[in-house]
Amino acid sequence: MSPRQVLLGAQAGGRALPVCDHYSGVEVRMRKSLQLQAEMIEEFGACVFDVTLDCEDGAPVGGEADHAAMVVALAALAGDRARVAVRIHAVDHPAFDADMAVIAGKLSRHLSHIMIPKVESVADVIKAEQALLAASAGALPLHVLIESPLAVRNAFDIAAHPRVQSLSFGLMDFVSAHGGAIPADGMSSGGQFRHPLVVRAKLEIASACHAHGKVPAHCVVTEFNDIEAITSAARYAARELGYSRMWSIHPNQIRPILAAFSPNEGEIESATKIIAAAARSDWAPISFEGKLHDRASYRYFWQVLERAHQTGRALPVEAKVFFEAIPA
């Protein structure tokens, strides 16, 4: 049995997704994003970031149908190893039903998931699920955006829905929803980690996801040419706030996100030694460097190796064998 089968039970069986979710809303950038994803699949041997084609903010007002048709045409061209998603309009938007019928109906076998913005409650998730079923796309997972104080209040219930695979935090809409009570600095790369209401919302979303085995996705950094800002934000989201995924809005942000969410060489080496020793002992308790380890700690170190694999890090031979035995 693989480590995943032995160790990832109910308490740690959440779905593993690429740590970066890259958004594009304009056709030329969509094409470049899909090409970059294909190039990095060849570089790393795995799909290390998702490409989400945006129909919410990307579609011009009045041009929603044409934009959706263009997205369908682009997504259908993606390779078998690609991971492509689409953000459609919110469930109360006039274009929602048409988005679902066209995009989910025609791309159900091509998409990794559909992103639903401005989800306020489980009722919104249920409406989206019903639209998926009507479009004969019942197997597609939903990712949802939490963008208001009410949505944060309902995050645990939303994360509990079996159709939901990931919750993302929508920073700008969340700050705007407070009617000026949170200053504009709360949307900046630094201010979003200082304002108590913003930090509280991020922690609630991360906690809700971990409670239900779902993936918490951190918000964007709008200073897209500031590599230090994206690196610092990604590292803090991963190391301090419990996030395992983050949005990118510019190609320059993808590699810093991968690096920030990846374990370092020392962590990979220790995890490899512990998991290899555990496997040799048939997962019974072991002593390693003067410390007792059993399945509780094995689970953590296996997750380190899985995260290294997801971020394209080079693995020691002793660790590679475990992933060769796992179906893609």
mmCIF file of N, CA and C in Angstrom, residues 101-169:
data_model
loop_
_atom_site.group_PDB
_atom_site.id
_atom_site.type_symbol
_atom_site.label_atom_id
_atom_site.label_comp_id
_atom_site.label_asym_id
_atom_site.label_seq_id
_atom_site.Cartn_x
_atom_site.Cartn_y
_atom_site.Cartn_z
ATOM 1 N N ALA A 101 -24.836 26.545 -18.808
ATOM 2 C CA ALA A 101 -25.306 25.708 -19.918
ATOM 3 C C ALA A 101 -24.235 25.557 -20.987
ATOM 4 N N VAL A 102 -23.552 26.662 -21.309
ATOM 5 C CA VAL A 102 -22.568 26.633 -22.395
ATOM 6 C C VAL A 102 -21.238 26.061 -21.914
ATOM 7 N N ILE A 103 -20.725 26.594 -20.801
ATOM 8 C CA ILE A 103 -19.379 26.227 -20.362
ATOM 9 C C ILE A 103 -19.351 24.841 -19.730
ATOM 10 N N ALA A 104 -20.216 24.613 -18.743
ATOM 11 C CA ALA A 104 -20.245 23.289 -18.120
ATOM 12 C C ALA A 104 -20.769 22.249 -19.106
ATOM 13 N N GLY A 105 -21.757 22.641 -19.904
ATOM 14 C CA GLY A 105 -22.348 21.685 -20.830
ATOM 15 C C GLY A 105 -21.384 21.209 -21.901
ATOM 16 N N LYS A 106 -20.510 22.115 -22.381
ATOM 17 C CA LYS A 106 -19.601 21.748 -23.466
ATOM 18 C C LYS A 106 -18.213 21.333 -23.005
ATOM 19 N N LEU A 107 -17.851 21.689 -21.764
ATOM 20 C CA LEU A 107 -16.479 21.455 -21.318
ATOM 21 C C LEU A 107 -16.374 20.509 -20.124
ATOM 22 N N SER A 108 -17.411 19.798 -19.816
ATOM 23 C CA SER A 108 -17.393 18.987 -18.591
ATOM 24 C C SER A 108 -16.238 17.998 -18.560
ATOM 25 N N ARG A 109 -15.795 17.510 -19.719
ATOM 26 C CA ARG A 109 -14.685 16.548 -19.765
ATOM 27 C C ARG A 109 -13.324 17.222 -19.888
ATOM 28 N N HIS A 110 -13.317 18.541 -20.061
ATOM 29 C CA HIS A 110 -12.060 19.269 -20.224
ATOM 30 C C HIS A 110 -11.646 20.035 -18.974
ATOM 31 N N LEU A 111 -12.597 20.392 -18.124
ATOM 32 C CA LEU A 111 -12.317 21.271 -16.993
ATOM 33 C C LEU A 111 -11.952 20.499 -15.733
ATOM 34 N N SER A 112 -11.086 21.100 -14.927
ATOM 35 C CA SER A 112 -10.781 20.538 -13.609
ATOM 36 C C SER A 112 -11.848 20.927 -12.592
ATOM 37 N N HIS A 113 -12.453 22.107 -12.761
ATOM 38 C CA HIS A 113 -13.499 22.579 -11.851
ATOM 39 C C HIS A 113 -14.107 23.857 -12.420
ATOM 40 N N ILE A 114 -15.162 24.320 -11.779
ATOM 41 C CA ILE A 114 -15.756 25.620 -12.088
ATOM 42 C C ILE A 114 -15.726 26.469 -10.824
ATOM 43 N N MET A 115 -15.306 27.727 -10.983
ATOM 44 C CA MET A 115 -15.258 28.668 -9.873
ATOM 45 C C MET A 115 -16.527 29.509 -9.852
ATOM 46 N N ILE A 116 -17.180 29.568 -8.683
ATOM 47 C CA ILE A 116 -18.385 30.372 -8.501
ATOM 48 C C ILE A 116 -18.043 31.559 -7.607
ATOM 49 N N PRO A 117 -18.155 32.787 -8.099
ATOM 50 C CA PRO A 117 -17.856 33.953 -7.274
ATOM 51 C C PRO A 117 -19.033 34.344 -6.381
ATOM 52 N N LYS A 118 -18.730 35.147 -5.369
ATOM 53 C CA LYS A 118 -19.733 35.796 -4.523
ATOM 54 C C LYS A 118 -20.733 34.810 -3.910
ATOM 55 N N VAL A 119 -20.227 33.678 -3.473
ATOM 56 C CA VAL A 119 -21.073 32.705 -2.776
ATOM 57 C C VAL A 119 -21.315 33.197 -1.357
ATOM 58 N N GLU A 120 -22.583 33.285 -0.982
ATOM 59 C CA GLU A 120 -22.952 33.804 0.330
ATOM 60 C C GLU A 120 -23.390 32.712 1.303
ATOM 61 N N SER A 121 -23.902 31.596 0.758
ATOM 62 C CA SER A 121 -24.479 30.558 1.618
ATOM 63 C C SER A 121 -24.501 29.231 0.883
ATOM 64 N N VAL A 122 -24.893 28.200 1.613
ATOM 65 C CA VAL A 122 -25.031 26.875 0.999
ATOM 66 C C VAL A 122 -26.094 26.894 -0.096
ATOM 67 N N ALA A 123 -27.090 27.752 0.044
ATOM 68 C CA ALA A 123 -28.135 27.834 -0.986
ATOM 69 C C ALA A 123 -27.538 28.194 -2.341
ATOM 70 N N ASP A 124 -26.515 29.052 -2.353
ATOM 71 C CA ASP A 124 -25.851 29.393 -3.610
ATOM 72 C C ASP A 124 -25.117 28.181 -4.191
ATOM 73 N N VAL A 125 -24.499 27.398 -3.337
ATOM 74 C CA VAL A 125 -23.810 26.188 -3.793
ATOM 75 C C VAL A 125 -24.811 25.208 -4.387
ATOM 76 N N ILE A 126 -25.939 25.056 -3.730
ATOM 77 C CA ILE A 126 -26.969 24.128 -4.210
ATOM 78 C C ILE A 126 -27.488 24.575 -5.576
ATOM 79 N N LYS A 127 -27.679 25.888 -5.752
ATOM 80 C CA LYS A 127 -28.137 26.384 -7.050
ATOM 81 C C LYS A 127 -27.110 26.080 -8.130
ATOM 82 N N ALA A 128 -25.826 26.272 -7.806
ATOM 83 C CA ALA A 128 -24.777 25.973 -8.780
ATOM 84 C C ALA A 128 -24.726 24.478 -9.091
ATOM 85 N N GLU A 129 -24.894 23.657 -8.080
ATOM 86 C CA GLU A 129 -24.890 22.207 -8.296
ATOM 87 C C GLU A 129 -26.049 21.791 -9.189
ATOM 88 N N GLN A 130 -27.207 22.349 -8.958
ATOM 89 C CA GLN A 130 -28.369 22.025 -9.790
ATOM 90 C C GLN A 130 -28.139 22.420 -11.250
ATOM 91 N N ALA A 131 -27.450 23.554 -11.442
ATOM 92 C CA ALA A 131 -27.140 23.973 -12.807
ATOM 93 C C ALA A 131 -26.142 23.025 -13.468
ATOM 94 N N LEU A 132 -25.193 22.512 -12.695
ATOM 95 C CA LEU A 132 -24.267 21.516 -13.226
ATOM 96 C C LEU A 132 -25.015 20.260 -13.666
ATOM 97 N N LEU A 133 -25.912 19.813 -12.835
ATOM 98 C CA LEU A 133 -26.670 18.604 -13.166
ATOM 99 C C LEU A 133 -27.533 18.825 -14.406
ATOM 100 N N ALA A 134 -28.128 20.009 -14.518
ATOM 101 C CA ALA A 134 -28.946 20.313 -15.691
ATOM 102 C C ALA A 134 -28.109 20.343 -16.963
ATOM 103 N N ALA A 135 -26.821 20.685 -16.821
ATOM 104 C CA ALA A 135 -25.919 20.737 -17.977
ATOM 105 C C ALA A 135 -25.221 19.397 -18.225
ATOM 106 N N SER A 136 -25.647 18.353 -17.520
ATOM 107 C CA SER A 136 -25.027 17.017 -17.622
ATOM 108 C C SER A 136 -23.543 17.075 -17.295
ATOM 109 N N ALA A 137 -23.190 17.881 -16.282
ATOM 110 C CA ALA A 137 -21.802 18.035 -15.839
ATOM 111 C C ALA A 137 -21.700 17.710 -14.354
ATOM 112 N N GLY A 138 -22.392 16.663 -13.958
ATOM 113 C CA GLY A 138 -22.502 16.336 -12.541
ATOM 114 C C GLY A 138 -21.213 15.948 -11.863
ATOM 115 N N ALA A 139 -20.174 15.609 -12.629
ATOM 116 C CA ALA A 139 -18.911 15.199 -12.005
ATOM 117 C C ALA A 139 -17.984 16.370 -11.706
ATOM 118 N N LEU A 140 -18.303 17.561 -12.189
ATOM 119 C CA LEU A 140 -17.404 18.706 -12.021
ATOM 120 C C LEU A 140 -17.433 19.217 -10.581
ATOM 121 N N PRO A 141 -16.264 19.383 -9.950
ATOM 122 C CA PRO A 141 -16.219 20.010 -8.635
ATOM 123 C C PRO A 141 -16.483 21.511 -8.746
ATOM 124 N N LEU A 142 -16.878 22.093 -7.624
ATOM 125 C CA LEU A 142 -17.043 23.534 -7.532
ATOM 126 C C LEU A 142 -15.983 24.125 -6.616
ATOM 127 N N HIS A 143 -15.396 25.229 -7.031
ATOM 128 C CA HIS A 143 -14.600 26.077 -6.158
ATOM 129 C C HIS A 143 -15.414 27.334 -5.934
ATOM 130 N N VAL A 144 -15.349 27.903 -4.742
ATOM 131 C CA VAL A 144 -16.193 29.055 -4.446
ATOM 132 C C VAL A 144 -15.352 30.194 -3.882
ATOM 133 N N LEU A 145 -15.803 31.405 -4.141
ATOM 134 C CA LEU A 145 -15.165 32.614 -3.639
ATOM 135 C C LEU A 145 -15.947 33.159 -2.457
ATOM 136 N N ILE A 146 -15.260 33.368 -1.345
ATOM 137 C CA ILE A 146 -15.842 33.961 -0.145
ATOM 138 C C ILE A 146 -15.450 35.435 -0.156
ATOM 139 N N GLU A 147 -16.446 36.340 -0.287
ATOM 140 C CA GLU A 147 -16.127 37.737 -0.574
ATOM 141 C C GLU A 147 -16.886 38.735 0.293
ATOM 142 N N SER A 148 -17.563 38.269 1.340
ATOM 143 C CA SER A 148 -18.332 39.200 2.168
ATOM 144 C C SER A 148 -18.317 38.735 3.618
ATOM 145 N N PRO A 149 -18.680 39.623 4.560
ATOM 146 C CA PRO A 149 -18.758 39.200 5.962
ATOM 147 C C PRO A 149 -19.757 38.061 6.179
ATOM 148 N N LEU A 150 -20.893 38.084 5.467
ATOM 149 C CA LEU A 150 -21.875 37.008 5.607
ATOM 150 C C LEU A 150 -21.296 35.687 5.112
ATOM 151 N N ALA A 151 -20.587 35.719 4.001
ATOM 152 C CA ALA A 151 -19.983 34.492 3.470
ATOM 153 C C ALA A 151 -18.958 33.924 4.442
ATOM 154 N N VAL A 152 -18.178 34.802 5.078
ATOM 155 C CA VAL A 152 -17.225 34.336 6.096
ATOM 156 C C VAL A 152 -17.977 33.666 7.235
ATOM 157 N N ARG A 153 -19.089 34.268 7.647
ATOM 158 C CA ARG A 153 -19.913 33.682 8.706
ATOM 159 C C ARG A 153 -20.380 32.280 8.333
ATOM 160 N N ASN A 154 -20.652 32.044 7.060
ATOM 161 C CA ASN A 154 -21.188 30.761 6.602
ATOM 162 C C ASN A 154 -20.121 29.821 6.040
ATOM 163 N N ALA A 155 -18.844 30.170 6.209
ATOM 164 C CA ALA A 155 -17.774 29.423 5.540
ATOM 165 C C ALA A 155 -17.751 27.949 5.924
ATOM 166 N N PHE A 156 -17.987 27.628 7.183
ATOM 167 C CA PHE A 156 -17.938 26.225 7.602
ATOM 168 C C PHE A 156 -19.043 25.411 6.936
ATOM 169 N N ASP A 157 -20.242 25.978 6.833
ATOM 170 C CA ASP A 157 -21.337 25.269 6.171
ATOM 171 C C ASP A 157 -21.069 25.118 4.674
ATOM 172 N N ILE A 158 -20.510 26.156 4.066
ATOM 173 C CA ILE A 158 -20.196 26.083 2.628
ATOM 174 C C ILE A 158 -19.130 25.027 2.373
ATOM 175 N N ALA A 159 -18.102 25.011 3.205
ATOM 176 C CA ALA A 159 -17.020 24.031 3.027
ATOM 177 C C ALA A 159 -17.501 22.608 3.239
ATOM 178 N N ALA A 160 -18.557 22.438 4.005
ATOM 179 C CA ALA A 160 -19.058 21.090 4.286
ATOM 180 C C ALA A 160 -19.780 20.468 3.100
ATOM 181 N N HIS A 161 -20.201 21.271 2.134
ATOM 182 C CA HIS A 161 -20.958 20.724 1.004
ATOM 183 C C HIS A 161 -20.048 19.809 0.175
ATOM 184 N N PRO A 162 -20.487 18.602 -0.133
ATOM 185 C CA PRO A 162 -19.614 17.634 -0.821
ATOM 186 C C PRO A 162 -19.202 18.052 -2.227
ATOM 187 N N ARG A 163 -19.938 18.934 -2.879
ATOM 188 C CA ARG A 163 -19.570 19.370 -4.219
ATOM 189 C C ARG A 163 -18.406 20.368 -4.198
ATOM 190 N N VAL A 164 -18.224 21.040 -3.040
ATOM 191 C CA VAL A 164 -17.203 22.082 -2.929
ATOM 192 C C VAL A 164 -15.842 21.453 -2.679
ATOM 193 N N GLN A 165 -14.857 21.835 -3.476
ATOM 194 C CA GLN A 165 -13.507 21.299 -3.362
ATOM 195 C C GLN A 165 -12.541 22.306 -2.744
ATOM 196 N N SER A 166 -12.817 23.590 -2.910
ATOM 197 C CA SER A 166 -11.902 24.619 -2.431
ATOM 198 C C SER A 166 -12.658 25.913 -2.158
ATOM 199 N N LEU A 167 -12.195 26.657 -1.150
ATOM 200 C CA LEU A 167 -12.693 27.990 -0.858
ATOM 201 C C LEU A 167 -11.561 28.990 -1.082
ATOM 202 N N SER A 168 -11.854 30.065 -1.827
ATOM 203 C CA SER A 168 -10.902 31.149 -2.056
ATOM 204 C C SER A 168 -11.400 32.406 -1.355
ATOM 205 N N PHE A 169 -10.454 33.224 -0.921
ATOM 206 C CA PHE A 169 -10.789 34.490 -0.284
ATOM 207 C C PHE A 169 -10.704 35.609 -1.307
#
